[in-house]
Amino acid sequence: MNADHPTAGSKIPDSSQSYWIDSATPSSFPPLDENMDVDYAIVGAGITGITLAYLLAEKGHRVGLFEANQIIHGTTGNTTAKITVQHDLIYDELITNFGEDQARLYYKANNEAMKFIQRTAAELHIDCEWSEEDTYLYAQSTESANKLELERKAYEKLGIPGEMIQSIPLPIEVRAALKLSGQAQFHPVKFVNGLLDRFVKAGGKVYEHTRIDGKVEQGDRLKIWTMDGKQITCRHVIASSHYPFYDGSGFYFTRLHAERSYIIAVKPVTDYLGGMYLSVDEPKRSLRSVIINGEKMVLIGGETHKTGQGDATYEYYKKLEQFAEKTLGIQEIPYRWSAQDWLTLDKVPYIGPITANHSNVWVATGYKKWGMTTGIAAALLLKDQLLGEENPYTELYTPSRFKADPGIKNLIVENFDVAKHLIGGKLESVSRKVDTLGLDEGSVVLFNGKRAGAYRDASGELHLVDTTCTHMGCEVEWNNGERTWDCPCHGSRFDYNGKVIEGPALQSLLTINHDE
């Protein structure tokens, strides 16, 4: 590793690897290689897709689960894995925008999801390292403490048993903290692996590396197709892949935006006294304990930014390392990884029919980084809707809603941001040449007089791609922390060879032939 490499002088590992996936690698499954017919086609194999598939298969239905890449390798496998109804500062805002009744339903839906995880793990004998913990929202500034007081009042109105305190069990000075007992943390991959095993035993079918194209043909039976032309017929199709593979004139590209956040696993010098923490102040800091190889460690997360925007990606890991060193001290950092999640215009997920005109195409997206409870709540809601059963949370989560406040403001802000990056990327002046790249370095470069994306791997091989995103034509940017090309407009991500990692893009970036 040369002195100019981003990891130089740092304890941060060179490669990004989720501890959850590394310690409980999911089973592998083949790609779909023939046409098939099922009752329910579920597109996206994270916590929502797997839980819903399990619930439907247990009822005797024929279910196909389709994953574009590897199962559980998306946000579910890269989360902090907190199971809590304390979703940052949310309840005061929900009361303002949705009213007390709907805000209370949001709390109840997530609380029921938490109980479902605990109950199901016990019933199925899944050892998912469940641990009950207190959660804390903590404020270090006067402004944040005032916001925390508003949140406490919202808890009181909604019957959430929170408690305002003046200190926390961390070596951090705070002005106030909002404590909520009876929450939990777990090993997410072990839990969903347990559900996946039951799903397969119940006759469920799982296919990896099976990307679905953007079409749905209506009729007595729906028809969808894989990118290589295999046909799937079904009664209902469910998009649980974060960004829906099919839009259905729902204009989701205007109603969602993608954000990335970062996690390091730290073996601390100072004893960690338990609890799960999230700062109210920016930049966000998230902490929880974990046992890695029999040793007590801490997961420290934060540094959220819009996908494809912000600083050089590796700088976010360094900032988490600096915080960890200052707060707890660092003996080692065995793991680092990042996650991507989607946010809606009003911060409440979209769960239900993809549009009012598509009663048999369903979506679950916009979890705002709280997918462990929200993902389960989505599966429980969709199960009831698919089976024609009443559910009290249907109206709250319906994707067809539009709250003028804050919807109009956020719609304008988000789409101005997209336009800015679309135009800015086209006008950006690029002067760097390919021959200036070092080993394991990527950059936007000028190649044959045109903008291109170049990465030179550790062996010296050059990988060259067209930087125009195949979704809507924005220009992708290099992510040096994950060695990917990320789109700043709608969050699509591609590996250094241009292959799609995360949608909404369906097609790979064009590769460019080169002769050095």
Coordinates of N, CA, C and O in Angstrom, one line a residue, residues 268-428:
P268 N -12.7 -1.4 21.3 CA -12.4 -0.2 22.0 C -11.4 -0.4 23.1 O -11.2 -1.5 23.6
V269 N -10.7 0.7 23.5 CA -9.9 0.7 24.7 C -10.7 0.8 25.9 O -10.5 0.1 26.9
T270 N -11.7 1.7 25.9 CA -12.6 1.9 27.0 C -13.8 1.0 27.0 O -14.3 0.7 25.9
D271 N -14.1 0.4 28.2 CA -15.3 -0.5 28.2 C -16.5 0.2 27.7 O -16.8 1.4 28.1
Y272 N -17.3 -0.5 26.9 CA -18.6 0.0 26.5 C -19.7 -0.6 27.4 O -19.8 -1.8 27.5
L273 N -20.5 0.3 27.9 CA -21.4 -0.1 29.0 C -22.8 -0.5 28.5 O -23.8 -0.6 29.3
G274 N -23.0 -0.7 27.2 CA -24.2 -1.1 26.6 C -25.1 0.0 26.2 O -24.8 1.2 26.4
G275 N -26.2 -0.3 25.6 CA -27.2 0.6 25.0 C -26.9 0.9 23.6 O -25.9 0.6 23.0
M276 N -27.9 1.5 22.9 CA -27.9 1.9 21.5 C -28.1 3.4 21.5 O -29.0 3.9 22.1
Y277 N -27.2 4.1 20.7 CA -27.2 5.5 20.8 C -27.3 6.1 19.4 O -26.8 5.6 18.4
L278 N -27.9 7.3 19.3 CA -27.9 8.1 18.1 C -27.9 9.6 18.4 O -28.7 10.0 19.2
S279 N -27.0 10.3 17.8 CA -26.9 11.7 18.1 C -28.0 12.5 17.3 O -28.4 12.1 16.2
V280 N -28.5 13.5 18.0 CA -29.5 14.4 17.3 C -28.7 15.4 16.5 O -29.1 15.8 15.4
D281 N -27.6 15.9 16.9 CA -26.7 16.8 16.2 C -26.1 16.2 15.0 O -25.9 14.9 14.9
E282 N -25.7 17.0 14.0 CA -25.0 16.6 12.8 C -23.5 16.8 13.1 O -23.1 17.8 13.7
P283 N -22.6 15.9 12.5 CA -23.0 14.7 11.8 C -23.5 13.6 12.7 O -23.1 13.6 13.9
K284 N -24.4 12.8 12.2 CA -24.9 11.7 13.0 C -23.9 10.8 13.5 O -22.9 10.5 12.8
R285 N -24.1 10.3 14.7 CA -23.2 9.2 15.2 C -24.1 8.1 15.9 O -25.0 8.4 16.7
S286 N -23.9 6.9 15.4 CA -24.7 5.8 15.9 C -23.8 4.8 16.5 O -22.7 4.5 16.0
L287 N -24.2 4.2 17.7 CA -23.4 3.3 18.4 C -24.2 2.1 18.9 O -25.3 2.3 19.4
R288 N -23.7 0.9 18.9 CA -24.2 -0.3 19.5 C -23.1 -1.3 19.7 O -22.1 -1.3 19.0
S289 N -23.3 -2.2 20.6 CA -22.3 -3.3 20.9 C -22.5 -4.5 20.0 O -23.5 -4.7 19.4
V290 N -21.4 -5.3 19.8 CA -21.5 -6.5 19.1 C -20.3 -7.4 19.6 O -19.3 -6.9 20.0
I291 N -20.6 -8.7 19.5 CA -19.5 -9.7 19.9 C -18.9 -10.2 18.6 O -19.6 -10.8 17.7
I292 N -17.6 -10.0 18.4 CA -16.9 -10.5 17.2 C -15.8 -11.3 17.6 O -14.9 -10.9 18.4
N293 N -15.8 -12.6 17.2 CA -14.8 -13.6 17.5 C -14.6 -13.6 19.1 O -13.5 -13.7 19.6
G294 N -15.7 -13.6 19.8 CA -15.7 -13.7 21.2 C -15.3 -12.5 22.0 O -15.2 -12.5 23.2
E295 N -15.0 -11.4 21.3 CA -14.6 -10.1 21.9 C -15.7 -9.0 21.8 O -16.3 -8.9 20.8
K296 N -15.8 -8.2 22.8 CA -16.8 -7.1 22.8 C -16.2 -6.0 21.9 O -15.2 -5.5 22.2
M297 N -17.1 -5.6 21.0 CA -16.7 -4.5 20.1 C -17.9 -3.6 20.0 O -19.0 -3.8 20.5
V298 N -17.7 -2.5 19.2 CA -18.7 -1.5 19.1 C -18.9 -1.2 17.6 O -17.9 -1.0 16.9
L299 N -20.1 -1.1 17.1 CA -20.4 -0.6 15.7 C -20.7 0.9 15.8 O -21.5 1.3 16.5
I300 N -19.9 1.6 15.1 CA -20.0 3.1 15.0 C -20.4 3.5 13.6 O -19.7 3.2 12.7
G301 N -21.5 4.2 13.5 CA -22.0 4.5 12.1 C -22.3 6.0 12.0 O -22.4 6.7 13.0
G302 N -22.6 6.4 10.8 CA -22.9 7.8 10.6 C -22.4 8.3 9.2 O -22.2 7.5 8.3
E303 N -22.2 9.6 9.1 CA -21.7 10.3 8.0 C -22.6 10.1 6.7 O -22.1 9.8 5.6
T304 N -23.8 10.3 6.9 CA -24.8 10.2 5.8 C -24.7 11.3 4.8 O -24.4 12.4 5.1
H305 N -24.8 10.9 3.5 CA -24.9 11.8 2.4 C -25.6 11.2 1.3 O -25.8 10.0 1.2
K306 N -26.1 12.1 0.4 CA -26.8 11.6 -0.8 C -25.8 10.7 -1.7 O -24.6 11.1 -1.8
T307 N -26.3 9.7 -2.2 CA -25.5 8.8 -3.1 C -24.9 9.6 -4.2 O -25.6 10.3 -4.9
G308 N -23.6 9.4 -4.5 CA -22.9 10.0 -5.6 C -22.5 11.4 -5.3 O -22.0 12.1 -6.2
Q309 N -22.8 12.0 -4.1 CA -22.5 13.3 -3.8 C -21.6 13.4 -2.6 O -21.4 12.4 -1.9
G310 N -21.1 14.6 -2.2 CA -20.3 14.7 -1.0 C -18.8 14.6 -1.2 O -18.3 14.8 -2.3
D311 N -18.1 14.3 -0.1 CA -16.7 14.2 -0.2 C -16.2 12.9 -0.8 O -17.0 12.0 -1.1
A312 N -14.8 12.8 -0.9 CA -14.2 11.5 -1.3 C -14.7 10.5 -0.3 O -14.6 10.7 0.9
T313 N -15.3 9.4 -0.7 CA -16.0 8.5 0.2 C -15.2 8.0 1.3 O -15.7 7.9 2.4
Y314 N -13.9 7.8 1.1 CA -13.1 7.2 2.2 C -13.0 8.2 3.4 O -12.7 7.8 4.5
E315 N -13.2 9.5 3.1 CA -13.1 10.4 4.2 C -14.1 10.2 5.3 O -13.9 10.5 6.5
Y316 N -15.3 9.6 4.9 CA -16.3 9.4 5.9 C -15.9 8.3 6.9 O -16.2 8.4 8.1
Y317 N -15.2 7.3 6.4 CA -14.7 6.3 7.3 C -13.6 6.9 8.3 O -13.6 6.6 9.4
K318 N -12.8 7.8 7.7 CA -11.8 8.4 8.6 C -12.4 9.2 9.7 O -11.9 9.3 10.8
K319 N -13.5 9.9 9.4 CA -14.2 10.7 10.4 C -14.8 9.8 11.5 O -14.8 10.2 12.6
L320 N -15.3 8.7 11.1 CA -15.8 7.8 12.1 C -14.7 7.2 13.0 O -14.8 7.1 14.2
E321 N -13.6 7.0 12.3 CA -12.4 6.5 13.1 C -11.9 7.6 14.1 O -11.6 7.3 15.2
Q322 N -11.9 8.8 13.7 CA -11.5 9.9 14.6 C -12.5 10.0 15.7 O -12.0 10.2 16.9
F323 N -13.8 9.9 15.5 CA -14.8 9.9 16.6 C -14.5 8.8 17.5 O -14.6 9.0 18.8
A324 N -14.3 7.6 17.0 CA -14.1 6.4 17.8 C -12.9 6.6 18.7 O -12.9 6.2 19.9
E325 N -11.8 7.1 18.1 CA -10.6 7.2 18.9 C -10.7 8.2 20.0 O -10.3 8.0 21.1
K326 N -11.4 9.3 19.7 CA -11.7 10.3 20.7 C -12.6 9.9 21.8 O -12.4 10.2 23.0
T327 N -13.6 9.1 21.5 CA -14.7 8.7 22.4 C -14.3 7.4 23.2 O -14.5 7.4 24.5
L328 N -13.8 6.4 22.6 CA -13.6 5.1 23.2 C -12.2 4.6 23.1 O -11.8 3.7 23.9
G329 N -11.4 5.2 22.2 CA -10.1 4.6 21.9 C -10.2 3.4 21.0 O -11.2 2.7 21.1
I330 N -9.2 3.1 20.2 CA -9.2 2.0 19.3 C -8.0 1.1 19.4 O -6.9 1.5 19.4
Q331 N -8.4 -0.2 19.7 CA -7.3 -1.2 19.6 C -7.2 -1.7 18.1 O -6.0 -1.9 17.7
E332 N -8.3 -2.0 17.5 CA -8.3 -2.4 16.1 C -9.7 -2.1 15.5 O -10.6 -1.9 16.2
I333 N -9.7 -2.1 14.2 CA -10.9 -2.0 13.4 C -11.0 -3.2 12.4 O -10.4 -3.1 11.3
P334 N -11.6 -4.3 12.8 CA -11.6 -5.5 11.9 C -12.5 -5.4 10.7 O -12.3 -6.1 9.7
Y335 N -13.5 -4.5 10.8 CA -14.5 -4.4 9.6 C -14.9 -3.0 9.4 O -14.9 -2.2 10.3
R336 N -15.2 -2.7 8.1 CA -15.9 -1.5 7.7 C -16.8 -1.8 6.6 O -16.6 -2.7 5.8
W337 N -17.9 -1.1 6.5 CA -18.9 -1.3 5.4 C -19.8 -0.1 5.3 O -19.8 0.8 6.1
S338 N -20.6 -0.1 4.2 CA -21.5 1.0 4.0 C -22.9 0.5 3.6 O -23.0 -0.7 3.2
A339 N -23.9 1.3 3.7 CA -25.3 0.9 3.4 C -25.9 2.0 2.6 O -25.6 3.2 2.7
Q340 N -26.9 1.6 1.8 CA -27.7 2.6 1.1 C -29.2 2.4 1.4 O -29.7 1.2 1.5
D341 N -29.9 3.5 1.6 CA -31.3 3.4 1.8 C -32.0 4.5 1.2 O -31.4 5.5 0.7
W342 N -33.4 4.4 1.1 CA -34.2 5.4 0.3 C -35.1 6.2 1.3 O -35.6 5.6 2.2
L343 N -35.3 7.4 1.0 CA -36.2 8.3 1.8 C -37.3 8.8 0.9 O -37.1 9.2 -0.3
T344 N -38.5 8.9 1.4 CA -39.7 9.4 0.7 C -39.8 10.9 1.0 O -39.1 11.5 1.8
L345 N -40.7 11.5 0.3 CA -40.9 13.0 0.5 C -41.3 13.4 1.9 O -41.0 14.4 2.4
D346 N -42.1 12.5 2.6 CA -42.6 12.8 3.9 C -42.0 12.0 5.0 O -42.5 12.0 6.2
K347 N -41.0 11.1 4.7 CA -40.2 10.3 5.6 C -41.0 9.1 6.1 O -40.4 8.3 7.0
V348 N -42.2 8.8 5.6 CA -42.9 7.6 5.9 C -42.8 6.7 4.7 O -43.0 7.1 3.6
P349 N -42.5 5.4 4.9 CA -42.3 4.5 3.8 C -43.6 4.4 2.9 O -44.7 4.6 3.3
Y350 N -43.3 4.0 1.6 CA -44.4 3.7 0.7 C -44.6 2.2 0.7 O -43.7 1.4 0.3
I351 N -45.7 1.7 1.2 CA -46.0 0.3 1.3 C -47.4 0.0 0.8 O -48.4 0.5 1.5
G352 N -47.6 -0.7 -0.3 CA -48.9 -1.0 -0.8 C -49.0 -1.1 -2.3 O -47.9 -1.3 -2.9
P353 N -50.1 -0.9 -2.9 CA -50.2 -0.9 -4.4 C -49.3 0.1 -5.0 O -49.3 1.3 -4.5
I354 N -48.6 -0.2 -6.0 CA -47.6 0.7 -6.6 C -48.2 2.0 -7.1 O -47.7 3.1 -7.0
T355 N -49.5 1.9 -7.6 CA -50.3 3.1 -7.9 C -51.8 2.6 -7.7 O -52.0 1.4 -7.6
A356 N -52.7 3.6 -7.6 CA -54.1 3.2 -7.4 C -54.7 2.4 -8.6 O -55.6 1.7 -8.4
N357 N -54.0 2.5 -9.7 CA -54.5 1.7 -10.9 C -53.9 0.3 -11.0 O -54.2 -0.4 -12.0
H358 N -53.0 0.0 -10.1 CA -52.3 -1.3 -10.2 C -52.6 -2.1 -8.9 O -51.8 -2.0 -8.0
S359 N -53.7 -2.8 -8.9 CA -54.1 -3.5 -7.6 C -53.3 -4.8 -7.4 O -53.5 -5.4 -6.3
N360 N -52.5 -5.2 -8.4 CA -51.8 -6.5 -8.2 C -50.3 -6.3 -8.4 O -49.6 -7.3 -8.5
V361 N -49.8 -5.1 -8.4 CA -48.4 -4.8 -8.3 C -48.1 -3.9 -7.1 O -48.8 -2.9 -6.8
W362 N -47.2 -4.4 -6.2 CA -47.0 -3.9 -4.9 C -45.6 -3.4 -4.7 O -44.7 -3.9 -5.3
V363 N -45.5 -2.5 -3.7 CA -44.1 -1.9 -3.5 C -43.9 -1.7 -2.0 O -44.9 -1.5 -1.2
A364 N -42.7 -1.8 -1.6 CA -42.2 -1.5 -0.2 C -40.9 -0.8 -0.3 O -39.9 -1.4 -0.7
T365 N -40.8 0.5 0.0 CA -39.6 1.3 -0.1 C -39.6 2.5 0.8 O -40.7 2.8 1.3
G366 N -38.5 3.1 0.9 CA -38.4 4.4 1.7 C -38.3 4.2 3.2 O -38.9 4.9 3.9
Y367 N -37.4 3.3 3.6 CA -37.3 2.9 5.0 C -36.5 3.9 5.9 O -36.5 3.8 7.1
K368 N -35.9 4.8 5.3 CA -35.2 5.9 6.0 C -34.2 5.4 7.0 O -34.0 5.9 8.1
K369 N -33.5 4.3 6.7 CA -32.5 3.6 7.5 C -33.0 2.9 8.7 O -32.2 2.5 9.6
W370 N -34.3 2.7 8.8 CA -34.9 2.0 9.9 C -35.6 0.7 9.4 O -36.7 0.3 9.8
G371 N -34.9 0.0 8.6 CA -35.5 -1.2 7.9 C -35.7 -2.4 8.7 O -36.4 -3.3 8.3
M372 N -35.0 -2.5 9.9 CA -35.2 -3.8 10.6 C -36.6 -3.9 11.2 O -37.2 -4.9 11.1
T373 N -37.2 -2.8 11.7 CA -38.6 -2.8 12.1 C -39.5 -2.5 10.9 O -40.5 -3.2 10.7
T374 N -39.2 -1.5 10.1 CA -40.0 -1.1 9.0 C -40.1 -2.2 8.0 O -41.2 -2.4 7.4
G375 N -39.0 -2.9 7.7 CA -39.0 -4.0 6.7 C -40.0 -5.1 7.1 O -40.7 -5.7 6.3
I376 N -40.0 -5.4 8.4 CA -40.9 -6.4 8.9 C -42.3 -5.9 8.9 O -43.2 -6.6 8.5
A377 N -42.5 -4.6 9.3 CA -43.9 -4.1 9.3 C -44.4 -4.1 7.8 O -45.6 -4.4 7.6
A378 N -43.5 -3.9 6.8 CA -44.0 -3.9 5.4 C -44.4 -5.3 5.1 O -45.4 -5.5 4.4
A379 N -43.6 -6.3 5.5 CA -44.0 -7.7 5.1 C -45.3 -8.1 5.8 O -46.2 -8.7 5.1
L380 N -45.5 -7.7 7.0 CA -46.8 -8.0 7.7 C -48.0 -7.3 7.0 O -49.1 -7.9 6.8
L381 N -47.8 -6.0 6.6 CA -48.9 -5.3 6.0 C -49.2 -5.9 4.6 O -50.3 -6.1 4.3
L382 N -48.1 -6.1 3.8 CA -48.3 -6.7 2.5 C -49.0 -8.1 2.5 O -49.8 -8.4 1.7
K383 N -48.6 -8.9 3.5 CA -49.2 -10.2 3.6 C -50.7 -10.1 3.8 O -51.5 -10.8 3.1
D384 N -51.1 -9.2 4.7 CA -52.6 -9.0 4.9 C -53.2 -8.5 3.6 O -54.3 -8.9 3.2
Q385 N -52.6 -7.5 3.0 CA -53.2 -6.9 1.8 C -53.3 -8.0 0.7 O -54.4 -8.0 0.0
L386 N -52.3 -8.8 0.5 CA -52.3 -9.8 -0.6 C -53.4 -10.9 -0.3 O -54.0 -11.4 -1.2
L387 N -53.6 -11.1 1.0 CA -54.6 -12.2 1.3 C -56.0 -11.6 1.6 O -56.9 -12.4 2.0
G388 N -56.2 -10.3 1.3 CA -57.5 -9.7 1.5 C -57.9 -9.5 2.9 O -59.1 -9.5 3.2
E389 N -57.0 -9.4 3.8 CA -57.3 -9.2 5.3 C -57.2 -7.7 5.6 O -56.3 -7.0 5.1
E390 N -58.0 -7.3 6.6 CA -57.9 -5.9 7.0 C -56.6 -5.6 7.8 O -56.1 -6.5 8.5
N391 N -56.1 -4.4 7.6 CA -54.9 -4.0 8.3 C -55.0 -2.6 8.7 O -55.3 -1.7 7.8
P392 N -54.7 -2.2 10.0 CA -54.9 -0.8 10.4 C -53.9 0.2 9.8 O -54.1 1.4 10.0
Y393 N -52.9 -0.3 9.2 CA -51.8 0.6 8.8 C -51.8 0.9 7.3 O -51.0 1.6 6.7
T394 N -52.9 0.4 6.6 CA -53.0 0.6 5.1 C -52.9 2.0 4.7 O -52.2 2.4 3.8
E395 N -53.8 2.9 5.3 CA -53.8 4.3 4.9 C -52.5 5.0 5.2 O -52.1 5.8 4.4
L396 N -51.9 4.8 6.4 CA -50.7 5.4 6.8 C -49.6 5.3 5.7 O -48.9 6.2 5.3
Y397 N -49.4 4.0 5.2 CA -48.3 3.7 4.4 C -48.6 3.8 2.9 O -47.7 3.5 2.1
T398 N -49.9 4.0 2.5 CA -50.2 3.9 1.1 C -49.3 4.8 0.2 O -49.1 6.0 0.5
P399 N -48.8 4.2 -0.9 CA -47.9 4.9 -1.8 C -48.7 6.0 -2.5 O -48.0 6.9 -3.1
S400 N -50.0 6.0 -2.6 CA -50.7 7.0 -3.3 C -51.0 8.3 -2.6 O -51.5 9.2 -3.2
R401 N -50.6 8.3 -1.3 CA -50.8 9.6 -0.5 C -49.9 10.7 -1.1 O -48.8 10.4 -1.7
F402 N -50.3 11.9 -0.8 CA -49.4 13.0 -1.0 C -49.7 14.1 0.0 O -50.8 14.7 0.0
K403 N -48.8 14.3 0.9 CA -49.0 15.4 1.9 C -48.4 16.7 1.4 O -47.2 16.8 1.1
A404 N -49.2 17.7 1.2 CA -48.8 18.9 0.6 C -47.6 19.5 1.4 O -46.7 20.1 0.9
D405 N -47.7 19.4 2.7 CA -46.6 19.8 3.6 C -46.2 18.6 4.4 O -47.0 18.0 5.1
P406 N -44.9 18.1 4.1 CA -43.8 18.7 3.4 C -43.6 18.3 2.0 O -42.6 18.6 1.4
G407 N -44.6 17.6 1.4 CA -44.4 17.0 0.1 C -44.0 17.9 -1.0 O -43.0 17.7 -1.8
I408 N -44.7 19.1 -1.2 CA -44.4 20.0 -2.3 C -43.0 20.6 -2.1 O -42.2 20.6 -3.1
K409 N -42.7 21.0 -0.9 CA -41.3 21.6 -0.7 C -40.3 20.6 -1.0 O -39.3 20.9 -1.7
N410 N -40.4 19.4 -0.5 CA -39.3 18.4 -0.7 C -39.3 17.9 -2.2 O -38.2 17.6 -2.7
L411 N -40.5 17.9 -2.8 CA -40.5 17.5 -4.3 C -39.7 18.5 -5.1 O -38.9 18.1 -5.9
I412 N -39.9 19.8 -4.8 CA -39.1 20.8 -5.5 C -37.6 20.7 -5.2 O -36.8 20.8 -6.1
V413 N -37.3 20.6 -3.9 CA -35.9 20.5 -3.5 C -35.2 19.3 -4.2 O -34.1 19.5 -4.7
E414 N -35.8 18.2 -4.1 CA -35.2 16.9 -4.6 C -35.0 17.0 -6.1 O -33.9 16.6 -6.7
N415 N -36.0 17.5 -6.8 CA -35.9 17.5 -8.3 C -35.0 18.7 -8.8 O -34.4 18.6 -9.9
F416 N -34.9 19.8 -8.0 CA -33.9 20.8 -8.3 C -32.5 20.2 -8.2 O -31.6 20.5 -9.0
D417 N -32.3 19.4 -7.1 CA -31.0 18.8 -6.9 C -30.6 17.8 -8.1 O -29.5 17.8 -8.5
V418 N -31.6 17.0 -8.5 CA -31.4 16.2 -9.7 C -31.0 17.0 -10.9 O -30.0 16.6 -11.6
A419 N -31.7 18.0 -11.2 CA -31.4 18.8 -12.4 C -30.0 19.4 -12.3 O -29.3 19.5 -13.3
K420 N -29.7 19.9 -11.1 CA -28.3 20.5 -10.9 C -27.2 19.5 -11.2 O -26.2 19.9 -11.9
H421 N -27.4 18.3 -10.7 CA -26.3 17.3 -11.0 C -26.3 16.8 -12.4 O -25.3 16.4 -13.0
L422 N -27.5 16.7 -13.0 CA -27.6 16.3 -14.4 C -26.9 17.3 -15.3 O -26.0 16.9 -16.1
I423 N -27.2 18.6 -15.1 CA -26.5 19.6 -15.9 C -25.1 19.7 -15.6 O -24.2 19.8 -16.4
G424 N -24.8 19.7 -14.2 CA -23.4 19.9 -13.8 C -22.5 18.8 -14.3 O -21.3 19.1 -14.7
G425 N -23.0 17.6 -14.3 CA -22.1 16.5 -14.8 C -21.8 16.7 -16.2 O -20.7 16.3 -16.7
K426 N -22.8 17.2 -17.0 CA -22.5 17.3 -18.5 C -21.5 18.5 -18.7 O -20.8 18.4 -19.7
L427 N -21.5 19.5 -17.9 CA -20.7 20.7 -18.1 C -19.3 20.6 -17.4 O -18.5 21.4 -17.6
E428 N -19.2 19.6 -16.6 CA -17.9 19.4 -15.8 C -16.7 19.4 -16.7 O -16.7 18.6 -17.7

